[in-house]
Amino acid sequence: MYMKEQRKNISMGWMQFGSQTATPIFKEVKGKEWLYFGADNKFPEQTLRIFRDSSDHRAIVKGKVRFICGSGLLVAPDANGNPGPSHYILNQANQSETFEDVFAKVALDWELHRGYALRIRWNRSGEISRITHVPFQYVRANTEGTVFFICKKWGDMAAEKKKETLGALSETDFVQDCIYYYADYDPASEIYPVPDYVAAMPYMNIDTEIANFHDNNVSSGFTAGTMITLFRGEPENDEKKELSNRLKGKSTGSDNGGTTLLYFADEDETAPKVEQLRSNELDKQYLQLAETVQQKIFTAHNVTNPMIFGIKTAGELGGRNELLDAWELMDASYIKVQQEVLKQTITANSSSSKARPITEILQDYVSRFSSFNYEFDLVLGGGVVPGSLTLIGGSPGVGKSTLLLKIAGNLAKEGKKVGLCKSSCLVPVGELLALSLSKKSA
C-alpha cells in the first residue's frame, strides 16, 4: 500500500508489506491433466524450502526419521526358520540400493509431506523386479488418483513437457511399470496430503527470516535502519513512484537488514541528513520472538523435550531421568505408531492378482545362494538355485566365458565346488556355456 502525505513542502511515502504462508489449495486447472498441489502447484517445494532453512524444524524431522528407521529392517522367518521370501528384495531393492536405503527415503518423505511414492517394476512372472523411491515433490496426480505425473521442476514449461506419465498400482489391472502412492488422509483433499506441522509453517518461515536478518546485520556491521533525507527539491510523482517501487524491492524482507531509506524535503538545507530509525529495544524484541517461534515449532511436532533431538533450550537442565521419560513417551506415542503405519502401507495387499505384497515377492520360498554378481543374481530371480542348470548364450566375443569364469572364481573363494563344461554348437548364436552346480555342494 502506498500513501502520500504532504505538509510544508515535505513529502514522504509509507509502504506496508506483509508475508503469508497460506494453507495449500488443491484445484483443477483448465488444460492441465494433474490436480494442482497448492495455488501455484509448488506446495511440496515450499515444505522442502522450510526444511532446508529452519534449523529447529530440520533437526526434529531428521531426528524422527532416524528413530523410525532405527537399526534397520528385519524379515520375520517362516515356519521352518528360513529368512523368508522377501529376504532378497530387502537386500536388493534395485541395482544401487537396498530396501533399507529406500525405506529411509520413504520415512523422510513421510515426515516432510505425510506421503510417499514408489516406482514398482514387475517381471513377466508377476514378481517385483525393482523398487525405486520417487521424491514426493516430483509427483502429481489426476483427480481420481489413477494416473501420476513425474516432473523434477514443476512450473517450468520445458520440464513439464518431458514429464513421465505412469499408472497407479492396481488391484485389477496388471501394469508392468507403475507407481505405488500413499498419502495420509486429509479432509481438504482426497489425493494430496498436508503435513502435521502445517499450522506452524509461518513460524518456521519466521525462524528462517530471523536468522537471515541477523546474518545480514552482522554482514553490514549493524549499520541498518537508517534514513537519508535529501533536501532542495522533491522528485516528480512518476519518479517518486519508481523510487518507492525500487525501495520496496530493496528494503523489505530479511535480506535487506542493513538497507537505507531515502527521504526528500524541499528545505533550505544543503547537506543530506542521516537519521537512525531503529528502536534500542529491537534486539530484545527479536529474542522474544525467537523464543515464541521455537515453542510453536516444538508444539507442531509434539515435542515435549527437544533435548531428544539435540536441541538445547535456555533454562532446561536435561537430566537423565527426564530424557528417558521423554523418549519413552515419544517412542510409544509417535515413533512406533509411524513405524506401524509405514510397515502396513508398504506391505499392504494392494496389487494385481499376479502381484504380491512387497514382503512376499517370491511365489514360493526357494533356497538360493549369491553368485556375487548383482545383475546375474537378478536374472536368476535372486541367486543360484542349488541343483539347477543355467544356460547362457550369446554371440562370440560378448563375454560369456569371462562372466562365468569370474562367477566360478567367486564361488570357489567361498569354498563351493564348481564344474565348468564347454561345448560347441552349430547354431548362429555361437557357443553355449552350461554352469552346473551340485545341490550337495551348496
Short mmCIF file of C-alpha atoms in Angstrom, two decimals:
data_model
loop_
_atom_site.label_atom_id
_atom_site.label_comp_id
_atom_site.label_asym_id
_atom_site.label_seq_id
_atom_site.Cartn_x
_atom_site.Cartn_y
_atom_site.Cartn_z
CA MET A 1 0.00 0.00 0.00
CA TYR A 2 1.34 3.44 -0.89
CA MET A 3 0.10 6.53 0.97
CA LYS A 4 1.05 10.14 0.48
CA GLU A 5 1.19 12.93 2.99
CA GLN A 6 2.23 16.48 2.04
CA ARG A 7 2.91 19.20 4.58
CA LYS A 8 5.11 22.29 4.28
CA ASN A 9 6.62 21.07 1.04
CA ILE A 10 7.76 17.89 2.71
CA SER A 11 6.66 14.60 1.16
CA MET A 12 7.15 11.10 2.35
CA GLY A 13 5.88 7.71 1.25
CA TRP A 14 4.85 4.90 3.58
CA MET A 15 4.76 1.35 2.37
CA GLN A 16 3.16 -1.52 4.25
CA PHE A 17 4.25 -5.05 3.46
CA GLY A 18 3.28 -8.48 4.62
CA SER A 19 4.29 -12.08 4.17
CA GLN A 20 1.93 -15.02 4.39
CA THR A 21 2.32 -18.77 4.37
CA ALA A 22 -1.01 -19.95 3.06
CA THR A 23 -2.63 -23.30 3.70
CA PRO A 24 -2.34 -25.23 0.43
CA ILE A 25 -5.20 -25.08 -2.07
CA PHE A 26 -5.88 -28.12 -4.24
CA LYS A 27 -7.56 -27.23 -7.51
CA GLU A 28 -8.13 -28.28 -11.08
CA VAL A 29 -6.66 -26.01 -13.73
CA LYS A 30 -8.04 -25.88 -17.23
CA GLY A 31 -5.72 -27.51 -19.75
CA LYS A 32 -3.77 -29.42 -17.08
CA GLU A 33 -4.06 -33.17 -16.62
CA TRP A 34 -2.98 -33.05 -13.00
CA LEU A 35 -4.51 -31.63 -9.86
CA TYR A 36 -2.63 -28.58 -8.60
CA PHE A 37 -0.76 -29.19 -5.33
CA GLY A 38 -1.14 -25.71 -3.85
CA ALA A 39 -2.23 -22.50 -5.56
CA ASP A 40 0.93 -22.43 -7.71
CA ASN A 41 1.35 -26.24 -7.75
CA LYS A 42 4.50 -25.91 -5.64
CA PHE A 43 3.43 -26.62 -2.07
CA PRO A 44 5.81 -29.61 -1.69
CA GLU A 45 8.69 -27.37 -2.79
CA GLN A 46 7.64 -24.89 -0.08
CA THR A 47 7.86 -27.59 2.59
CA LEU A 48 11.31 -28.55 1.29
CA ARG A 49 12.48 -24.93 1.46
CA ILE A 50 11.36 -24.66 5.07
CA PHE A 51 13.02 -27.99 5.87
CA ARG A 52 16.26 -26.69 4.36
CA ASP A 53 16.21 -23.28 6.07
CA SER A 54 14.64 -23.73 9.53
CA SER A 55 17.26 -25.25 11.82
CA ASP A 56 14.95 -26.44 14.62
CA HIS A 57 12.43 -27.91 12.19
CA ARG A 58 15.16 -29.71 10.24
CA ALA A 59 16.72 -31.17 13.38
CA ILE A 60 13.37 -32.54 14.56
CA VAL A 61 12.42 -34.04 11.18
CA LYS A 62 15.83 -35.68 10.73
CA GLY A 63 15.68 -36.99 14.29
CA LYS A 64 12.25 -38.53 13.75
CA VAL A 65 13.45 -40.24 10.58
CA ARG A 66 16.43 -41.73 12.42
CA PHE A 67 14.15 -43.02 15.17
CA ILE A 68 11.67 -44.53 12.69
CA CYS A 69 14.41 -46.29 10.73
CA GLY A 70 16.06 -47.49 13.92
CA SER A 71 18.79 -50.09 13.49
CA GLY A 72 17.36 -51.41 10.22
CA LEU A 73 14.65 -53.65 8.79
CA LEU A 74 14.17 -57.27 9.74
CA VAL A 75 12.34 -60.04 7.90
CA ALA A 76 10.37 -62.45 10.05
CA PRO A 77 11.45 -66.06 9.35
CA ASP A 78 9.00 -68.60 8.06
CA ALA A 79 7.79 -71.66 10.00
CA ASN A 80 10.96 -73.58 9.13
CA GLY A 81 13.25 -70.80 10.33
CA ASN A 82 14.24 -69.70 6.82
CA PRO A 83 14.81 -65.98 6.27
CA GLY A 84 11.51 -65.54 4.41
CA PRO A 85 10.51 -64.78 0.81
CA SER A 86 11.34 -61.07 1.00
CA HIS A 87 14.94 -61.61 2.09
CA TYR A 88 16.37 -60.96 -1.37
CA ILE A 89 14.40 -57.78 -2.13
CA LEU A 90 15.33 -56.45 1.31
CA ASN A 91 18.99 -56.64 0.28
CA GLN A 92 18.49 -55.56 -3.33
CA ALA A 93 15.57 -53.20 -3.94
CA ASN A 94 17.17 -52.02 -7.16
CA GLN A 95 20.55 -52.02 -8.82
CA SER A 96 22.12 -49.49 -6.47
CA GLU A 97 20.07 -49.61 -3.26
CA THR A 98 18.92 -52.00 -0.59
CA PHE A 99 15.35 -51.73 0.61
CA GLU A 100 16.66 -50.17 3.82
CA ASP A 101 18.05 -47.32 1.68
CA VAL A 102 14.66 -46.93 0.01
CA PHE A 103 12.83 -47.12 3.35
CA ALA A 104 14.97 -44.29 4.78
CA LYS A 105 13.88 -42.06 1.88
CA VAL A 106 10.27 -43.12 2.33
CA ALA A 107 10.45 -42.21 6.04
CA LEU A 108 11.86 -38.76 5.22
CA ASP A 109 9.12 -38.06 2.67
CA TRP A 110 6.55 -39.28 5.18
CA GLU A 111 7.76 -36.89 7.87
CA LEU A 112 8.01 -33.96 5.44
CA HIS A 113 4.86 -34.43 3.37
CA ARG A 114 2.81 -37.20 5.01
CA GLY A 115 3.03 -39.14 1.78
CA TYR A 116 5.46 -41.14 -0.34
CA ALA A 117 5.73 -42.74 -3.78
CA LEU A 118 7.49 -45.87 -5.01
CA ARG A 119 8.05 -46.91 -8.60
CA ILE A 120 7.37 -50.63 -8.97
CA ARG A 121 8.60 -52.71 -11.90
CA TRP A 122 7.38 -56.27 -12.39
CA ASN A 123 8.85 -59.11 -14.41
CA ARG A 124 6.83 -61.31 -16.74
CA SER A 125 6.17 -63.81 -13.99
CA GLY A 126 4.30 -61.23 -11.96
CA GLU A 127 7.09 -60.76 -9.41
CA ILE A 128 8.59 -57.44 -8.39
CA SER A 129 11.96 -56.99 -10.05
CA ARG A 130 12.77 -53.44 -8.94
CA ILE A 131 11.58 -50.92 -6.36
CA THR A 132 12.70 -47.30 -6.71
CA HIS A 133 11.90 -44.33 -4.49
CA VAL A 134 10.35 -41.34 -6.26
CA PRO A 135 10.86 -37.99 -4.45
CA PHE A 136 7.40 -36.91 -3.35
CA GLN A 137 7.83 -33.36 -4.62
CA TYR A 138 8.18 -34.72 -8.17
CA VAL A 139 4.76 -36.41 -8.15
CA ARG A 140 1.37 -35.01 -9.15
CA ALA A 141 -1.85 -36.95 -9.69
CA ASN A 142 -5.08 -36.69 -11.64
CA THR A 143 -8.30 -36.05 -9.74
CA GLU A 144 -9.05 -39.78 -9.42
CA GLY A 145 -5.56 -40.75 -8.26
CA THR A 146 -5.27 -43.33 -11.04
CA VAL A 147 -2.60 -41.61 -13.13
CA PHE A 148 0.58 -39.99 -11.83
CA PHE A 149 2.90 -37.47 -13.44
CA ILE A 150 6.57 -37.20 -12.55
CA CYS A 151 8.44 -33.95 -13.20
CA LYS A 152 11.59 -32.64 -11.50
CA LYS A 153 10.69 -28.97 -11.99
CA TRP A 154 7.01 -28.16 -11.85
CA GLY A 155 6.18 -24.73 -13.21
CA ASP A 156 8.85 -24.96 -15.89
CA MET A 157 7.06 -25.48 -19.21
CA ALA A 158 10.02 -27.22 -20.85
CA ALA A 159 10.37 -29.63 -17.92
CA GLU A 160 6.63 -30.32 -17.78
CA LYS A 161 6.63 -31.32 -21.45
CA LYS A 162 9.17 -34.04 -20.58
CA LYS A 163 7.18 -35.37 -17.60
CA GLU A 164 6.64 -39.11 -17.22
CA THR A 165 3.12 -40.50 -17.01
CA LEU A 166 2.57 -43.73 -15.09
CA GLY A 167 -0.46 -45.64 -13.93
CA ALA A 168 -1.23 -46.46 -10.32
CA LEU A 169 -0.61 -49.86 -8.79
CA SER A 170 -3.90 -51.60 -9.46
CA GLU A 171 -5.78 -54.45 -7.80
CA THR A 172 -7.41 -55.48 -11.08
CA ASP A 173 -5.13 -54.45 -13.96
CA PHE A 174 -1.54 -55.63 -14.19
CA VAL A 175 0.79 -52.73 -15.06
CA GLN A 176 4.44 -53.66 -15.55
CA ASP A 177 5.76 -50.18 -14.64
CA CYS A 178 3.61 -48.30 -12.14
CA ILE A 179 3.51 -46.01 -9.10
CA TYR A 180 2.62 -47.09 -5.59
CA TYR A 181 1.39 -43.87 -3.99
CA TYR A 182 0.32 -43.42 -0.40
CA ALA A 183 -0.88 -40.22 1.22
CA ASP A 184 -2.24 -39.61 4.69
CA TYR A 185 -5.92 -38.69 4.74
CA ASP A 186 -6.74 -35.01 4.88
CA PRO A 187 -10.28 -33.60 4.64
CA ALA A 188 -9.07 -30.84 2.32
CA SER A 189 -8.09 -33.32 -0.40
CA GLU A 190 -8.55 -36.99 -1.18
CA ILE A 191 -5.36 -37.05 -3.25
CA TYR A 192 -2.70 -34.84 -1.67
CA PRO A 193 -1.65 -34.86 2.00
CA VAL A 194 -0.88 -31.97 4.33
CA PRO A 195 1.94 -32.30 6.90
CA ASP A 196 1.05 -32.33 10.59
CA TYR A 197 3.08 -29.19 11.18
CA VAL A 198 1.30 -27.10 8.52
CA ALA A 199 -0.16 -24.70 11.10
CA ALA A 200 3.35 -23.82 12.29
CA MET A 201 4.81 -23.21 8.83
CA PRO A 202 4.51 -19.39 9.24
CA TYR A 203 6.62 -19.67 12.41
CA MET A 204 9.16 -21.81 10.56
CA ASN A 205 9.36 -19.06 7.97
CA ILE A 206 9.91 -16.55 10.75
CA ASP A 207 12.65 -18.77 12.20
CA THR A 208 14.41 -18.60 8.83
CA GLU A 209 13.87 -14.86 8.44
CA ILE A 210 15.17 -14.07 11.93
CA ALA A 211 18.41 -15.91 11.23
CA ASN A 212 18.69 -14.29 7.82
CA PHE A 213 18.01 -10.82 9.25
CA HIS A 214 20.72 -11.14 11.90
CA ASP A 215 23.13 -12.58 9.34
CA ASN A 216 22.66 -9.54 7.12
CA ASN A 217 23.00 -7.19 10.07
CA VAL A 218 26.31 -8.75 11.05
CA SER A 219 27.47 -8.57 7.44
CA SER A 220 26.56 -4.87 7.25
CA GLY A 221 28.24 -4.02 10.55
CA PHE A 222 24.92 -3.23 12.27
CA THR A 223 24.52 -0.05 10.22
CA ALA A 224 20.99 -0.94 9.19
CA GLY A 225 17.85 1.02 9.85
CA THR A 226 18.89 4.46 8.57
CA MET A 227 17.04 7.14 6.65
CA ILE A 228 18.70 9.70 4.40
CA THR A 229 16.78 12.93 3.91
CA LEU A 230 17.55 14.68 0.62
CA PHE A 231 16.78 18.41 0.62
CA ARG A 232 16.36 21.03 -2.04
CA GLY A 233 13.66 19.50 -4.12
CA GLU A 234 11.19 16.69 -4.45
CA PRO A 235 11.07 14.42 -7.49
CA GLU A 236 8.09 14.29 -9.82
CA ASN A 237 5.31 11.87 -8.90
CA ASP A 238 6.37 9.34 -11.54
CA GLU A 239 9.96 9.47 -10.35
CA LYS A 240 8.88 9.17 -6.74
CA LYS A 241 6.65 6.21 -7.55
CA GLU A 242 9.50 4.50 -9.34
CA LEU A 243 11.78 5.15 -6.36
CA SER A 244 9.14 3.72 -3.98
CA ASN A 245 8.87 0.58 -6.07
CA ARG A 246 12.63 0.19 -6.00
CA LEU A 247 12.70 0.67 -2.24
CA LYS A 248 10.01 -1.95 -1.85
CA GLY A 249 12.23 -4.46 -3.55
CA LYS A 250 15.38 -3.32 -1.79
CA SER A 251 14.24 -2.65 1.77
CA THR A 252 11.72 -5.39 2.61
CA GLY A 253 12.42 -8.87 3.83
CA SER A 254 15.24 -10.16 5.99
CA ASP A 255 17.69 -9.99 3.09
CA ASN A 256 17.63 -6.22 3.43
CA GLY A 257 18.53 -5.83 7.08
CA GLY A 258 21.04 -3.04 6.61
CA THR A 259 19.49 -1.03 3.78
CA THR A 260 18.85 2.70 3.69
CA LEU A 261 15.68 4.71 3.09
CA LEU A 262 15.71 7.92 1.06
CA TYR A 263 13.56 10.88 2.14
CA PHE A 264 13.05 14.04 0.11
CA ALA A 265 12.26 17.51 1.54
CA ASP A 266 12.11 20.95 -0.06
CA GLU A 267 14.01 22.91 2.59
CA ASP A 268 16.99 25.24 2.66
CA GLU A 269 19.40 22.61 3.97
CA THR A 270 22.13 21.60 1.56
CA ALA A 271 23.78 18.54 3.11
CA PRO A 272 21.90 15.25 3.36
CA LYS A 273 20.64 14.35 6.82
CA VAL A 274 21.16 10.83 8.17
CA GLU A 275 18.91 9.51 10.97
CA GLN A 276 18.67 6.22 12.81
CA LEU A 277 15.23 4.60 12.68
CA ARG A 278 15.61 1.59 14.91
CA SER A 279 14.44 1.21 18.45
CA ASN A 280 17.00 0.49 21.14
CA GLU A 281 14.81 -2.46 22.21
CA LEU A 282 14.83 -4.18 18.82
CA ASP A 283 17.28 -6.88 19.91
CA LYS A 284 15.01 -7.80 22.83
CA GLN A 285 12.01 -7.98 20.52
CA TYR A 286 13.80 -10.43 18.26
CA LEU A 287 14.91 -12.57 21.20
CA GLN A 288 11.34 -12.73 22.49
CA LEU A 289 10.05 -13.55 19.01
CA ALA A 290 12.67 -16.29 18.60
CA GLU A 291 11.53 -17.97 21.83
CA THR A 292 7.90 -17.87 20.69
CA VAL A 293 8.79 -19.29 17.28
CA GLN A 294 10.80 -22.12 18.79
CA GLN A 295 7.96 -23.10 21.12
CA LYS A 296 5.45 -23.09 18.24
CA ILE A 297 7.72 -25.41 16.23
CA PHE A 298 8.05 -27.79 19.17
CA THR A 299 4.27 -27.79 19.65
CA ALA A 300 3.62 -28.55 15.98
CA HIS A 301 5.95 -31.57 16.20
CA ASN A 302 4.56 -32.78 19.56
CA VAL A 303 8.00 -32.39 21.12
CA THR A 304 7.93 -32.40 24.92
CA ASN A 305 11.70 -32.37 25.37
CA PRO A 306 13.80 -31.00 22.49
CA MET A 307 16.95 -32.50 24.03
CA ILE A 308 15.89 -35.79 22.42
CA PHE A 309 16.71 -34.17 19.07
CA GLY A 310 19.88 -32.47 20.26
CA ILE A 311 18.23 -29.06 20.76
CA LYS A 312 19.14 -27.27 23.97
CA THR A 313 16.79 -24.58 25.22
CA ALA A 314 17.51 -21.89 27.82
CA GLY A 315 16.93 -22.92 31.43
CA GLU A 316 16.50 -26.62 30.66
CA LEU A 317 18.75 -28.97 32.60
CA GLY A 318 18.02 -32.14 30.64
CA GLY A 319 18.59 -34.71 33.40
CA ARG A 320 18.95 -38.37 32.52
CA ASN A 321 15.61 -39.46 34.00
CA GLU A 322 13.80 -36.60 32.33
CA LEU A 323 15.30 -37.53 28.96
CA LEU A 324 14.39 -41.20 29.40
CA ASP A 325 10.81 -40.32 30.29
CA ALA A 326 10.56 -38.01 27.28
CA TRP A 327 12.00 -40.67 24.98
CA GLU A 328 9.63 -43.37 26.24
CA LEU A 329 6.69 -41.03 25.63
CA MET A 330 7.90 -40.14 22.14
CA ASP A 331 8.65 -43.77 21.26
CA ALA A 332 5.27 -45.07 22.42
CA SER A 333 3.05 -42.24 21.21
CA TYR A 334 4.75 -41.38 17.93
CA ILE A 335 7.70 -43.44 16.67
CA LYS A 336 6.09 -46.87 16.95
CA VAL A 337 2.85 -45.52 15.51
CA GLN A 338 4.61 -44.17 12.41
CA GLN A 339 6.67 -47.35 12.04
CA GLU A 340 3.47 -49.39 12.03
CA VAL A 341 1.80 -47.05 9.50
CA LEU A 342 4.72 -47.35 7.08
CA LYS A 343 5.00 -51.11 7.56
CA GLN A 344 1.31 -51.69 6.97
CA THR A 345 1.03 -49.40 3.95
CA ILE A 346 4.17 -50.67 2.22
CA THR A 347 3.23 -54.32 2.72
CA ALA A 348 -0.48 -53.80 2.02
CA ASN A 349 -2.01 -56.23 -0.45
CA SER A 350 -2.93 -53.53 -2.97
CA SER A 351 -1.56 -55.25 -6.02
CA SER A 352 -2.91 -57.12 -9.02
CA SER A 353 -3.90 -60.76 -8.94
CA LYS A 354 -0.41 -61.75 -10.11
CA ALA A 355 1.46 -59.34 -7.89
CA ARG A 356 2.17 -59.90 -4.23
CA PRO A 357 2.91 -57.61 -1.28
CA ILE A 358 6.48 -56.37 -1.17
CA THR A 359 7.28 -58.69 1.74
CA GLU A 360 6.01 -61.71 -0.22
CA ILE A 361 7.65 -61.11 -3.53
CA LEU A 362 8.63 -64.66 -4.43
CA GLN A 363 5.80 -67.11 -5.05
CA ASP A 364 7.48 -69.89 -3.09
CA TYR A 365 10.50 -69.88 -0.88
CA VAL A 366 13.43 -71.45 -2.73
CA SER A 367 16.87 -71.77 -1.23
CA ARG A 368 19.35 -69.72 -3.25
CA PHE A 369 22.91 -68.52 -2.88
CA SER A 370 24.56 -65.49 -4.36
CA SER A 371 26.95 -65.60 -7.31
CA PHE A 372 28.41 -62.29 -6.01
CA ASN A 373 27.31 -60.62 -9.25
CA TYR A 374 24.23 -58.42 -8.78
CA GLU A 375 22.97 -58.50 -12.39
CA PHE A 376 23.45 -62.26 -12.68
CA ASP A 377 21.58 -62.86 -9.40
CA LEU A 378 18.78 -60.57 -10.57
CA VAL A 379 18.32 -62.51 -13.82
CA LEU A 380 18.18 -65.77 -11.88
CA GLY A 381 15.47 -64.41 -9.59
CA GLY A 382 17.61 -63.74 -6.56
CA GLY A 383 20.58 -66.07 -6.85
CA VAL A 384 21.59 -69.55 -7.96
CA VAL A 385 19.28 -72.43 -7.04
CA PRO A 386 21.28 -75.49 -5.89
CA GLY A 387 20.96 -78.37 -8.36
CA SER A 388 19.77 -76.15 -11.19
CA LEU A 389 21.16 -75.90 -14.72
CA THR A 390 21.55 -72.46 -16.29
CA LEU A 391 22.34 -71.98 -19.98
CA ILE A 392 23.98 -68.76 -21.14
CA GLY A 393 24.02 -67.98 -24.85
CA GLY A 394 25.38 -65.19 -26.97
CA SER A 395 27.42 -64.24 -29.99
CA PRO A 396 31.14 -64.97 -29.96
CA GLY A 397 33.17 -62.41 -28.03
CA VAL A 398 30.36 -60.95 -25.90
CA GLY A 399 31.98 -62.18 -22.68
CA LYS A 400 30.24 -65.44 -21.78
CA SER A 401 33.41 -67.22 -20.74
CA THR A 402 34.69 -64.16 -18.88
CA LEU A 403 31.45 -63.81 -16.94
CA LEU A 404 31.26 -67.45 -15.92
CA LEU A 405 34.93 -67.71 -15.04
CA LYS A 406 34.53 -64.68 -12.81
CA ILE A 407 31.46 -66.20 -11.13
CA ALA A 408 33.21 -69.56 -10.79
CA GLY A 409 36.16 -67.82 -9.15
CA ASN A 410 33.85 -66.02 -6.72
CA LEU A 411 32.13 -69.27 -5.75
CA ALA A 412 35.43 -71.13 -5.40
CA LYS A 413 36.65 -68.49 -2.96
CA GLU A 414 33.59 -69.28 -0.85
CA GLY A 415 34.53 -72.96 -0.74
CA LYS A 416 31.93 -74.19 -3.23
CA LYS A 417 32.75 -76.90 -5.79
CA VAL A 418 32.45 -75.58 -9.32
CA GLY A 419 32.39 -77.60 -12.54
CA LEU A 420 32.74 -75.98 -15.99
CA CYS A 421 31.64 -77.67 -19.20
CA LYS A 422 32.21 -76.12 -22.63
CA SER A 423 30.55 -77.47 -25.78
CA SER A 424 30.48 -76.30 -29.40
CA CYS A 425 27.15 -75.83 -31.16
CA LEU A 426 26.43 -75.37 -34.82
CA VAL A 427 23.94 -72.58 -34.24
CA PRO A 428 24.12 -68.92 -35.30
CA VAL A 429 24.26 -67.63 -31.77
CA GLY A 430 27.64 -69.27 -31.25
CA GLU A 431 28.81 -71.01 -28.14
CA LEU A 432 26.70 -72.13 -25.21
CA LEU A 433 28.09 -72.50 -21.76
CA ALA A 434 26.50 -74.59 -19.09
CA LEU A 435 27.05 -73.91 -15.43
CA SER A 436 26.06 -76.85 -13.29
CA LEU A 437 26.18 -76.67 -9.54
CA SER A 438 25.58 -79.69 -7.37
CA LYS A 439 22.88 -79.40 -4.78
CA LYS A 440 25.09 -81.12 -2.26
CA SER A 441 27.98 -78.75 -2.86
CA ALA A 442 25.79 -75.76 -1.97
#
